[in-house]
Short mmCIF file of C-alpha atoms in Angstrom, two decimals:
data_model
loop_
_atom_site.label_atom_id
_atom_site.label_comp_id
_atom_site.label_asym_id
_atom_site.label_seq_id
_atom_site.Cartn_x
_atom_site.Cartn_y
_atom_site.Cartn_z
CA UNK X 1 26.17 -26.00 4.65
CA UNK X 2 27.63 -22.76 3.90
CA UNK X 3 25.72 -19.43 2.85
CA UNK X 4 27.03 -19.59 -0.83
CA UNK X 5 25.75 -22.95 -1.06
CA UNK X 6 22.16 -22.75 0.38
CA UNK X 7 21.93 -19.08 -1.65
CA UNK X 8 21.14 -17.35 1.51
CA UNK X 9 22.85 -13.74 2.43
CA UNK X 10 24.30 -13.43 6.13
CA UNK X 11 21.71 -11.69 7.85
CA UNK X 12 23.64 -8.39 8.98
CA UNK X 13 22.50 -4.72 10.43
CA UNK X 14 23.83 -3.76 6.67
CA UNK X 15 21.75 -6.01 4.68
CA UNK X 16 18.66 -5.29 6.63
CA UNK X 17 19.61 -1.47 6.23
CA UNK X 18 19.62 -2.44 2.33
CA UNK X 19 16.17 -3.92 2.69
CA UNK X 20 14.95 -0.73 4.04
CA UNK X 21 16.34 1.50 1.50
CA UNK X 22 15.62 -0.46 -1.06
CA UNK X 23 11.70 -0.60 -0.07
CA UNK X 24 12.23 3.42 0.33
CA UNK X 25 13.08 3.66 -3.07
CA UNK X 26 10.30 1.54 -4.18
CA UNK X 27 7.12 2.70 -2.34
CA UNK X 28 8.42 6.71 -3.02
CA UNK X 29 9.03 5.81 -6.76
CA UNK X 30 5.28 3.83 -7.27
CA UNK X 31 3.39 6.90 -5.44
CA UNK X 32 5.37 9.55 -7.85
CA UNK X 33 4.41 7.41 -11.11
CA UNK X 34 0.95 7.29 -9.60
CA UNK X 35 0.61 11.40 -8.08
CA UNK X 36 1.98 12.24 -11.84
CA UNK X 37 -0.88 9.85 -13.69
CA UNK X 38 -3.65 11.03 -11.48
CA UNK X 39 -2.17 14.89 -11.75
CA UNK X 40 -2.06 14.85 -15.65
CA UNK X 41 -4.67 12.79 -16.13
CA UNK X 42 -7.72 14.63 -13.64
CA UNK X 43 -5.96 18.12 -15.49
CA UNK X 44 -6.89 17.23 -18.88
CA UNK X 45 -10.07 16.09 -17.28
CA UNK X 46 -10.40 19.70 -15.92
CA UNK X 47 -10.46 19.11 -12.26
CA UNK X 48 -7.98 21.53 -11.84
CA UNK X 49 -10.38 24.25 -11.65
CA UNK X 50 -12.09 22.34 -8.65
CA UNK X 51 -12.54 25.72 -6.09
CA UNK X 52 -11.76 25.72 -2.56
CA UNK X 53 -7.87 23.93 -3.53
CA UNK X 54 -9.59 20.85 -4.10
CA UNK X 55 -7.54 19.69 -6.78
CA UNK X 56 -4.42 18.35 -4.80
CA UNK X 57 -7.31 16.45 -2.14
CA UNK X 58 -8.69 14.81 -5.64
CA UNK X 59 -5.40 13.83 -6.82
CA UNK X 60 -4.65 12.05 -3.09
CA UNK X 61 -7.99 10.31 -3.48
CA UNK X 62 -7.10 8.83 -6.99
CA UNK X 63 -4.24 7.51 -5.77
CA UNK X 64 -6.24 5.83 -2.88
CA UNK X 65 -8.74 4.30 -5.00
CA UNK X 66 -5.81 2.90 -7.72
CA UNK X 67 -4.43 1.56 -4.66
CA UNK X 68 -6.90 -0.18 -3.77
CA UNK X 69 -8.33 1.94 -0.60
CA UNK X 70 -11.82 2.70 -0.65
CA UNK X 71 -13.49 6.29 -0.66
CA UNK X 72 -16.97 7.40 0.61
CA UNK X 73 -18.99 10.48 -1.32
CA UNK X 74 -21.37 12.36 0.30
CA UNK X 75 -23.33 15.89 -0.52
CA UNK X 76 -26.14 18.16 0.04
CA UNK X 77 -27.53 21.60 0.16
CA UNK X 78 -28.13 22.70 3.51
CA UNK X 79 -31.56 22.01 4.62
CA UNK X 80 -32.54 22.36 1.37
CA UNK X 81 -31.41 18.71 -0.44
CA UNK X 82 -29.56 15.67 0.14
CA UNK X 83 -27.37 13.66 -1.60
CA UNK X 84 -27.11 9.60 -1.99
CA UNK X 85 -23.91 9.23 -4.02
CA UNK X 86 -21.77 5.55 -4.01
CA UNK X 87 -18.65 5.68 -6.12
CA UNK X 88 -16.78 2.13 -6.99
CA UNK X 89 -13.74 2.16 -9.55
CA UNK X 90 -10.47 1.63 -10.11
CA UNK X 91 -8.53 3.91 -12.33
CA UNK X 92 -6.26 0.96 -13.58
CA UNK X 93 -4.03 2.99 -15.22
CA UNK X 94 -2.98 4.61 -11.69
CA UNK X 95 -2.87 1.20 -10.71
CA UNK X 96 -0.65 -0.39 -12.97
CA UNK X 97 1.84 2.59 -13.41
CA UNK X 98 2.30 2.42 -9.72
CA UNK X 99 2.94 -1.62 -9.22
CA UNK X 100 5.10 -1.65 -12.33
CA UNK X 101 7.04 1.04 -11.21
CA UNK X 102 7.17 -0.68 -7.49
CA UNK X 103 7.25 -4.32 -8.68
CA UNK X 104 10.25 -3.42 -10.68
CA UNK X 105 12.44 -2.03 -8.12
CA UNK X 106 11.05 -4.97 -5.85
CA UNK X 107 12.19 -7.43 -8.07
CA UNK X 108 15.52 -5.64 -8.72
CA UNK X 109 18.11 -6.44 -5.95
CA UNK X 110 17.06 -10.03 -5.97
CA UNK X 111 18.20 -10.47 -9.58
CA UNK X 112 21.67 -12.15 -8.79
CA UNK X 113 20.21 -15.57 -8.41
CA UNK X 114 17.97 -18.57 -9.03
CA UNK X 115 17.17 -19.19 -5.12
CA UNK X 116 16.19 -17.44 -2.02
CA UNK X 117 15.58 -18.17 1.39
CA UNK X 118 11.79 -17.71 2.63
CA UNK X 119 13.38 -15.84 5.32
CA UNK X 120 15.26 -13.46 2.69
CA UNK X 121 12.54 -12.97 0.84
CA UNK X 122 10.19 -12.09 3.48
CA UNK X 123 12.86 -9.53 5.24
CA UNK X 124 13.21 -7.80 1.84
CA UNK X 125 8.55 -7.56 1.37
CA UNK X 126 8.00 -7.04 5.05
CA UNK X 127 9.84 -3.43 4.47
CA UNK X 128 8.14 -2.43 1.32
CA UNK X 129 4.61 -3.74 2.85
CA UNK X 130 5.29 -1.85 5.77
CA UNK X 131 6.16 1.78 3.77
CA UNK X 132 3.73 1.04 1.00
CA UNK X 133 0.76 1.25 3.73
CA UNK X 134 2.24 3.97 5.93
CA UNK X 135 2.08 5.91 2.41
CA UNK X 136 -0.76 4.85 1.81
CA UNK X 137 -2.55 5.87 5.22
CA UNK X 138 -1.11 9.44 4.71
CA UNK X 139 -2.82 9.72 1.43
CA UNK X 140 -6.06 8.49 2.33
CA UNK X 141 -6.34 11.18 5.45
CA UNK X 142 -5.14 13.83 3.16
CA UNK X 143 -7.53 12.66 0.64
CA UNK X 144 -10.80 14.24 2.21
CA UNK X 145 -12.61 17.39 1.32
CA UNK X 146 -16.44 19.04 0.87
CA UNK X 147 -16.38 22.10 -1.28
CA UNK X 148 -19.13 24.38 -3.61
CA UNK X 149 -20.79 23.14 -6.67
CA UNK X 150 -22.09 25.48 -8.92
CA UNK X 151 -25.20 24.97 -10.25
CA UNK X 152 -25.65 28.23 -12.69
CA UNK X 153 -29.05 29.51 -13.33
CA UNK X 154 -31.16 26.59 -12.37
CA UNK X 155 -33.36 27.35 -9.63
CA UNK X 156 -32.05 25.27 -6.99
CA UNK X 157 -28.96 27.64 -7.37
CA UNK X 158 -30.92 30.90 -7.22
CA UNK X 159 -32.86 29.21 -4.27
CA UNK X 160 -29.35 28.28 -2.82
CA UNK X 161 -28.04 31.92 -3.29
CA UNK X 162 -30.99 33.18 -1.28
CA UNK X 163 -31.05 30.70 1.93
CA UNK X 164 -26.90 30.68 1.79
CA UNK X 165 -27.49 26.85 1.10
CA UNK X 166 -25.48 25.98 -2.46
CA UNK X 167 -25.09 22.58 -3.26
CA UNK X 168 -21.97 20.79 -2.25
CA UNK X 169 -20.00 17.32 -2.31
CA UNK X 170 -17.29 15.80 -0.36
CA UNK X 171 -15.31 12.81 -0.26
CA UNK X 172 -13.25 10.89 2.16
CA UNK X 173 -11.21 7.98 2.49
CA UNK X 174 -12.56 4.79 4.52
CA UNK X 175 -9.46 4.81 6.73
CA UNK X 176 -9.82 0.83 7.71
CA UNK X 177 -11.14 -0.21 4.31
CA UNK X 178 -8.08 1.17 2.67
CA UNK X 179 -5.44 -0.17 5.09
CA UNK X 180 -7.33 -3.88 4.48
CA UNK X 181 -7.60 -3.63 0.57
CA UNK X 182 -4.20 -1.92 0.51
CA UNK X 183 -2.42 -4.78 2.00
CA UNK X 184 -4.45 -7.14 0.00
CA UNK X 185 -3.18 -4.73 -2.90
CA UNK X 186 0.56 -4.76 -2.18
CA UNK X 187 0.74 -8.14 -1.08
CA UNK X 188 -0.75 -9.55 -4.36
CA UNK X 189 1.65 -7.11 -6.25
CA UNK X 190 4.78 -9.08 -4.82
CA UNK X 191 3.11 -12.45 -5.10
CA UNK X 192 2.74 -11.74 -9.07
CA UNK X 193 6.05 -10.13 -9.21
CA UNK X 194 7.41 -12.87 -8.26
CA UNK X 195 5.41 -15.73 -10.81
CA UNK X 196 5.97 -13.53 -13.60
CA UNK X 197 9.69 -12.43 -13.38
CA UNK X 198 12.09 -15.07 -15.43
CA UNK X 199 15.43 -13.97 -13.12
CA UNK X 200 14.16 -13.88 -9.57
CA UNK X 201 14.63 -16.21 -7.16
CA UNK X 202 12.24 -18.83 -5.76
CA UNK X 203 12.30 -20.69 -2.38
CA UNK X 204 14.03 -23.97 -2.93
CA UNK X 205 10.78 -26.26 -2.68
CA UNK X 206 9.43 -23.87 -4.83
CA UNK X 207 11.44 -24.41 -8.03
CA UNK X 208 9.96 -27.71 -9.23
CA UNK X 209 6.80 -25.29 -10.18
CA UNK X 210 8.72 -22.52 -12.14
CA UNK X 211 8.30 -24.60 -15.76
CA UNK X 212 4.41 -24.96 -14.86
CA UNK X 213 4.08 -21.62 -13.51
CA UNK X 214 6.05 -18.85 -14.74
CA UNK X 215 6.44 -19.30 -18.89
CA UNK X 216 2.27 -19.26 -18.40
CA UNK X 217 2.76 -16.24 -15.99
CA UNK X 218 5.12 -14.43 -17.93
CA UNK X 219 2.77 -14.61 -21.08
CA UNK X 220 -0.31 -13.67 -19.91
CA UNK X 221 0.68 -10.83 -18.21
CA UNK X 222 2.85 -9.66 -21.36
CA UNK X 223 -0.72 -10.57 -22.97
CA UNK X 224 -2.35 -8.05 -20.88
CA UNK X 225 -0.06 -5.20 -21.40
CA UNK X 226 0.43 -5.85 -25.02
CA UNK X 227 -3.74 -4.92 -25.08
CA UNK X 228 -2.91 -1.97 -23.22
CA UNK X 229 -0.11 -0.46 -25.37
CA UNK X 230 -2.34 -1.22 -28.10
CA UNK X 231 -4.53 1.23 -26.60
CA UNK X 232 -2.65 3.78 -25.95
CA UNK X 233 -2.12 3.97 -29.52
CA UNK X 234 -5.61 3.47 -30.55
CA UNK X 235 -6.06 6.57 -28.18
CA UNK X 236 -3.49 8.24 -29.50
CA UNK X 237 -4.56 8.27 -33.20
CA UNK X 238 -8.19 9.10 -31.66
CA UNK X 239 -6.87 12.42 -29.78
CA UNK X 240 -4.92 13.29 -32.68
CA UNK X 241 -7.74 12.65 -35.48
CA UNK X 242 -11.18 12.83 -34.00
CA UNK X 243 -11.12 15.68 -31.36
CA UNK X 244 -11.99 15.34 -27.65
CA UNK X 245 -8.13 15.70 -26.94
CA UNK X 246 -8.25 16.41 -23.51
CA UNK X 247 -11.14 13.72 -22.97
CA UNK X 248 -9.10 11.07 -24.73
CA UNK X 249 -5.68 11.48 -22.97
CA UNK X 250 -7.70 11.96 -19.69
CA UNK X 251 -9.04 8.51 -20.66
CA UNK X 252 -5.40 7.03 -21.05
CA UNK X 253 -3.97 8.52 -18.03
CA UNK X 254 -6.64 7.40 -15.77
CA UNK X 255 -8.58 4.19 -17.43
CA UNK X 256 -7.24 2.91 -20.24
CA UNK X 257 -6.63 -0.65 -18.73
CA UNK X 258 -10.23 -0.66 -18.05
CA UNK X 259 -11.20 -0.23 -21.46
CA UNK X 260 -8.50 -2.23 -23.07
CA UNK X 261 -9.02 -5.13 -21.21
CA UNK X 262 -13.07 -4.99 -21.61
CA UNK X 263 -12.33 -4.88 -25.13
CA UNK X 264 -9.66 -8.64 -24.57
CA UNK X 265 -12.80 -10.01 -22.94
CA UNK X 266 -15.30 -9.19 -25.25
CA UNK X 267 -12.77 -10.25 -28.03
CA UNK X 268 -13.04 -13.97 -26.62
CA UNK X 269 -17.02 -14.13 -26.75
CA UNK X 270 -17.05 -12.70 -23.04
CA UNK X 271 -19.78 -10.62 -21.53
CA UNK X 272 -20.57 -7.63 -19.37
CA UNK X 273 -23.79 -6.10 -18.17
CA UNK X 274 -24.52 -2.85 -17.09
CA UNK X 275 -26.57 0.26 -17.79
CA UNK X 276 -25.60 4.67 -17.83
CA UNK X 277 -29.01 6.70 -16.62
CA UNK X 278 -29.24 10.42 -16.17
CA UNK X 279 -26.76 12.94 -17.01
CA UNK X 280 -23.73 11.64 -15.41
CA UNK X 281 -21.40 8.93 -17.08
CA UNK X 282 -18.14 7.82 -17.35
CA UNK X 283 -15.28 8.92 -19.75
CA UNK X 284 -16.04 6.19 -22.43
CA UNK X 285 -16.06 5.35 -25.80
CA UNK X 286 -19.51 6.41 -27.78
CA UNK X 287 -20.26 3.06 -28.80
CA UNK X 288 -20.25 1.59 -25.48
CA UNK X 289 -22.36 4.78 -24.22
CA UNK X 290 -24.81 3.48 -26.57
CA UNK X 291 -25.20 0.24 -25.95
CA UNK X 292 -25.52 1.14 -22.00
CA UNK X 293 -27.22 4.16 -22.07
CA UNK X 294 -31.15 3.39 -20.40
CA UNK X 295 -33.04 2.15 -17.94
CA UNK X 296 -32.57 -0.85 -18.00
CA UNK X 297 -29.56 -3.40 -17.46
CA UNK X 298 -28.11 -4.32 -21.08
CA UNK X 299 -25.66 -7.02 -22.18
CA UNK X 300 -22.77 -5.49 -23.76
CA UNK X 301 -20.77 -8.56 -26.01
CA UNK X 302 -19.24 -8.27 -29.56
CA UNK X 303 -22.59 -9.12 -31.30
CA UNK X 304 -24.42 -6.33 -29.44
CA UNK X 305 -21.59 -3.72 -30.39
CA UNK X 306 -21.30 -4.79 -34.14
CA UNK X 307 -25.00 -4.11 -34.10
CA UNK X 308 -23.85 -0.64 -33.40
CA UNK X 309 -20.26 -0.57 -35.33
CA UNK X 310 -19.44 -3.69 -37.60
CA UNK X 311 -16.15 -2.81 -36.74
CA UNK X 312 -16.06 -4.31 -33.67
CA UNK X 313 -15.64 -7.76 -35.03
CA UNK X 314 -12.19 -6.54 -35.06
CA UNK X 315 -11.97 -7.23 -31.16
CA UNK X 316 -12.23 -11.16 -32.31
CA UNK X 317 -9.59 -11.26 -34.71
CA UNK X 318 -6.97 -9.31 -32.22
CA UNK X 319 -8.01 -11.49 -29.36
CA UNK X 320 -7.10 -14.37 -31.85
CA UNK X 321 -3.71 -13.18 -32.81
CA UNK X 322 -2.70 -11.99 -29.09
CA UNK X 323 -4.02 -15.18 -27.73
CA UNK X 324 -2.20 -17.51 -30.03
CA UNK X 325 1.04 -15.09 -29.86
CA UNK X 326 1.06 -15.77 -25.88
CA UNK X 327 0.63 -19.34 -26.83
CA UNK X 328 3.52 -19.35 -28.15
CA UNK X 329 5.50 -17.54 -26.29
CA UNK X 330 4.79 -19.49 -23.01
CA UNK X 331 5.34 -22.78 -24.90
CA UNK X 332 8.84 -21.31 -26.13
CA UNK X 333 10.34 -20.27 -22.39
CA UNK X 334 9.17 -23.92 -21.12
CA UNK X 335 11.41 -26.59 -20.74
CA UNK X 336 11.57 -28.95 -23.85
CA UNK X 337 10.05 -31.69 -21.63
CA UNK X 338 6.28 -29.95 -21.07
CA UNK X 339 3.83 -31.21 -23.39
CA UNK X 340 1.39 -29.58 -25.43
CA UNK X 341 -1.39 -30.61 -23.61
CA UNK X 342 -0.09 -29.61 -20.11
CA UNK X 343 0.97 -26.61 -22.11
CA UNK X 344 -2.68 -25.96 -22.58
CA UNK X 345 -3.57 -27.11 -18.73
CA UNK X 346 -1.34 -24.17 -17.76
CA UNK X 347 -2.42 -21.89 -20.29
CA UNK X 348 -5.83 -22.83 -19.78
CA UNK X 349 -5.95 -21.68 -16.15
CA UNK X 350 -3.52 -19.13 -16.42
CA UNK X 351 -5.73 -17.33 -18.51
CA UNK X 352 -8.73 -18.09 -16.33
CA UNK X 353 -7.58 -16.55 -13.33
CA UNK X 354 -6.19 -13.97 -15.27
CA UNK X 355 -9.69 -12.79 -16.75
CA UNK X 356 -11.49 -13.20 -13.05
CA UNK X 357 -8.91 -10.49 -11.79
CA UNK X 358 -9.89 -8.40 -14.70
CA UNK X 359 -13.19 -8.71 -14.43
CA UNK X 360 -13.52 -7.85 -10.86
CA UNK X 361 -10.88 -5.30 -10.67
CA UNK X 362 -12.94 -3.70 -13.66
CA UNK X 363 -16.72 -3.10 -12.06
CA UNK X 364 -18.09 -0.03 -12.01
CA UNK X 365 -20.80 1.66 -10.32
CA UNK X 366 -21.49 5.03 -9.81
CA UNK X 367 -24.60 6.51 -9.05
CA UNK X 368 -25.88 9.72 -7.49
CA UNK X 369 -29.21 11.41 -6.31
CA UNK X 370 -30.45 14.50 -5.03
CA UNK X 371 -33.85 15.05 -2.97
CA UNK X 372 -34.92 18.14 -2.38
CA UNK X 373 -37.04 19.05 1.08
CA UNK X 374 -37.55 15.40 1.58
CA UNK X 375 -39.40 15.33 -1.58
CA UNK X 376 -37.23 12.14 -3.58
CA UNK X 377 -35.48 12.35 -6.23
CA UNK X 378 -35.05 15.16 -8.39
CA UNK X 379 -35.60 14.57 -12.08
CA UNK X 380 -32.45 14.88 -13.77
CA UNK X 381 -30.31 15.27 -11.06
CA UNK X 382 -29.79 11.84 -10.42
CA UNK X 383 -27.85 9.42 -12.51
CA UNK X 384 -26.33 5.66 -12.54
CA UNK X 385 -23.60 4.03 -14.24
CA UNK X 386 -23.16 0.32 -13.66
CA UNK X 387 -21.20 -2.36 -15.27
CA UNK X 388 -20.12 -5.78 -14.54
CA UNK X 389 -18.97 -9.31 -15.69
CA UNK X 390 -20.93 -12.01 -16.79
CA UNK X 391 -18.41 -14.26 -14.76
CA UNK X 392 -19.79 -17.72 -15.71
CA UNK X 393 -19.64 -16.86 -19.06
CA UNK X 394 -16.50 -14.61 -19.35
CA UNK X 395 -14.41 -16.73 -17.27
CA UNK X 396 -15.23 -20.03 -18.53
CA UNK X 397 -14.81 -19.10 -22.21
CA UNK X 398 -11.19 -17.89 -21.21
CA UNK X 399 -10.21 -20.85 -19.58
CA UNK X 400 -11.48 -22.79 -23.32
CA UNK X 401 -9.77 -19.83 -25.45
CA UNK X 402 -6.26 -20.38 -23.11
CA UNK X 403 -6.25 -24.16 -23.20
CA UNK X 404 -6.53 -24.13 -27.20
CA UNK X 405 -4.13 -21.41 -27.74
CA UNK X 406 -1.83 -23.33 -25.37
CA UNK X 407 -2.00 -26.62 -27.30
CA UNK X 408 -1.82 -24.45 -30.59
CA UNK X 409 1.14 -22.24 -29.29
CA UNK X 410 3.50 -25.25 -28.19
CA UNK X 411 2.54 -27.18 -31.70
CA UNK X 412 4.08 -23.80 -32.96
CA UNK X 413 7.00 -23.14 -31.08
CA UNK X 414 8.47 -26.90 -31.62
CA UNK X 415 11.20 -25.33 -33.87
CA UNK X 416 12.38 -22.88 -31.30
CA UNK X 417 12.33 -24.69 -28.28
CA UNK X 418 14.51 -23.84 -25.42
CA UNK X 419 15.97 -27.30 -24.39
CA UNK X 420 16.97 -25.98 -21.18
CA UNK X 421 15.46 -26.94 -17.64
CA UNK X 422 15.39 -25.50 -14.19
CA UNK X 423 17.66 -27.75 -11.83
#
């Protein structure tokens, strides 16, 4: 059979030279998009006044965590106090900037075609894998650094100031950790890549699955971003009307995915838990501050925000509309031939798995505390911020919502069908 027919390339010095320059382009161009977020987005968060030159180390450890890579936090005061400190959270909007930007350019060179050799496809990831955690290794052993906190007038400072012994905090990157998750990170990036993308090619014996698997894709990841552009322009209209400018577009340069897509969960009947304690908290809307705020771990769902804010009964009626839109849309890129219930089979679990990737890439827990001379914790000093998924609950209601907006969206897009099918 010859190569035009089997839709392989020769397999030449050049080509594999293409592979390699193409990956080049990709890995450099995701870490750029995600340096830039992380810059602009810890500035108006006003770590660029971080002392000792700390400020380039914080970026590098931004990008690690968005990345996937893992980062231990550590401080103390001399012999003075001791610090406990744990830090887990992604900021997604890091993330995603960086595996659009990469999964485009991934994606890019392959868009000739409707099939690929395994062996094609593989010599054009095994490139990008290979940059993406070489880059990735460099930024997590620049990404360490212990430097000065100042504590003003309180008397552990003036105590500090005496005995030479101020306060401080580091951070570091858990070398191993990072390469493991950043693989896991990077080879999940092309894997989706690939499901979602409409042009790129598929392994032959793969084909037979692109009407089950990518309309449903497709959708629910142009679900997912449609909730984030919505909130960049909730947070836009916030920065611009309410104050808190540099808070707010710290918020959308660092988390907004993690707040948009909390809000697509809820929106569905899902729920989180968590709790905020002490001084310390996250960057985060008021209302969800007080719903969280104590002691004690709280359930955080649309009824216990309206109690709150009415308005967020809002959250329902956009998860409605978004839900049924992707309905639609999935049904209208599917062959003529899929029926609404397998429509809503697909949808159904799309959706599913969708929402379990949210809701684990979304945890957070923070927490810090400071003993002093082996005495415990200090009152005040210490703090916790904590929230996770219900999953039972979260995930199973998505997989209900996606099935009926599945059977709902095909019912709708019978006028526009595409009559087309994948040979």
């Amino acid at each position: 059979m010859s190569t035009a027919r089997s839709g392989r390339r020769p397999e030449t010095s050049g080509g594999s030279a293409r592979a390699w320059r193409d990956a080049l382009v990709a890995v450099v161009a995701g870490f750029v998009v995600m340096i830039a977020l992380a810059s602009a987005g810890l500035a108006y968060a006003g770590a660029a006044g971080l002392p000792d030159g700390a400020f380039p180390r914080v970026v590098a450890a931004v990008v690690v965590m968005a990345a996937g890579g893992s980062m231990e936090v550590s401080g103390g005061a001399g012999f003075l106090a001791g610090a406990d400190a744990s830090l887990s959270v992604l900021p997604l909007s890091v993330s995603l900037g960086g595996a659009l930007t990469a999964g485009s350019l991934f994606l890019r060179p392959l868009h000739n075609r409707a099939v690929a050799g395994p062996r094609e496809l593989l010599a054009r990831a095994g490139p990008l894998v290979l940059l993406w955690l070489l880059a990735l290794t460099g930024a997590a052993l620049f990404a360490r650094k212990t430097f000065g906190v100042s504590t003003g007038d309180s008397p552990l400072g003036r105590i500090g100031e005496l005995l030479d012994a101020g306060p401080t905090v580091g951070f570091r990157a858990a070398l191993p950790a990072t390469v493991f998750f950043g693989l896991l990170w990077i080879l999940g990036l092309l894997v989706i890549s690939l499901l979602v993308s409409r042009r790129a090619p598929l392994p032959a014996r793969l084909v037979r699955f692109h009407a089950a698997v990518r309309p449903v894709a497709h959708a629910t990841v142009v679900l997912l971003l449609a909730y984030v552009v919505l909130g960049v322009a909730v947070g836009l209209v916030v920065a611009a009307t309410q104050g808190h400018t540099a808070r707010t577009l710290a918020v959308i340069l660092l988390g907004l995915p993690n707040l948009a897509w909390l809000g697509f969960t809820l929106g569905f009947g899902g729920a989180w838990q968590g709790k905020v304690e002490g001084p310390f908290g996250l960057p985060m809307p008021q209302l969800l501050d007080e719903v969280l705020r104590g002691p004690e771990l709280s359930t955080v769902d649309v009824g216990s925000l309206a109690e709150q804010d009415a308005r967020a009964w809002w959250l329902v009626v956009i998860a409605a509309v978004l839900l049924l839109g992707t309905g639609f849309l999935a049904a209208a890129r599917s062959p003529a031939s899929v029926r609404p219930w397998q429509h809503a089979v697909h949808l159904g679990a799309a959706l599913a798995v969708a929402t379990l990737t949210v809701c684990l890439l979304g945890r957070v827990q923070a927490q810090f505390g400071l003993s002093v001379l082996g005495l415990g914790d200090v009152t005040g000093l210490g703090g916790e911020v904590r929230l996770t998924a219900v999953l039972w609950r979260t995930v199973g209601l998505a997989l209900l919502w996606g099935a009926l907006a599945g059977f709902l969206g095909a019912l709708l897009a019978r006028p526009v069908h595409r009559r087309g099918r994948v040979g």
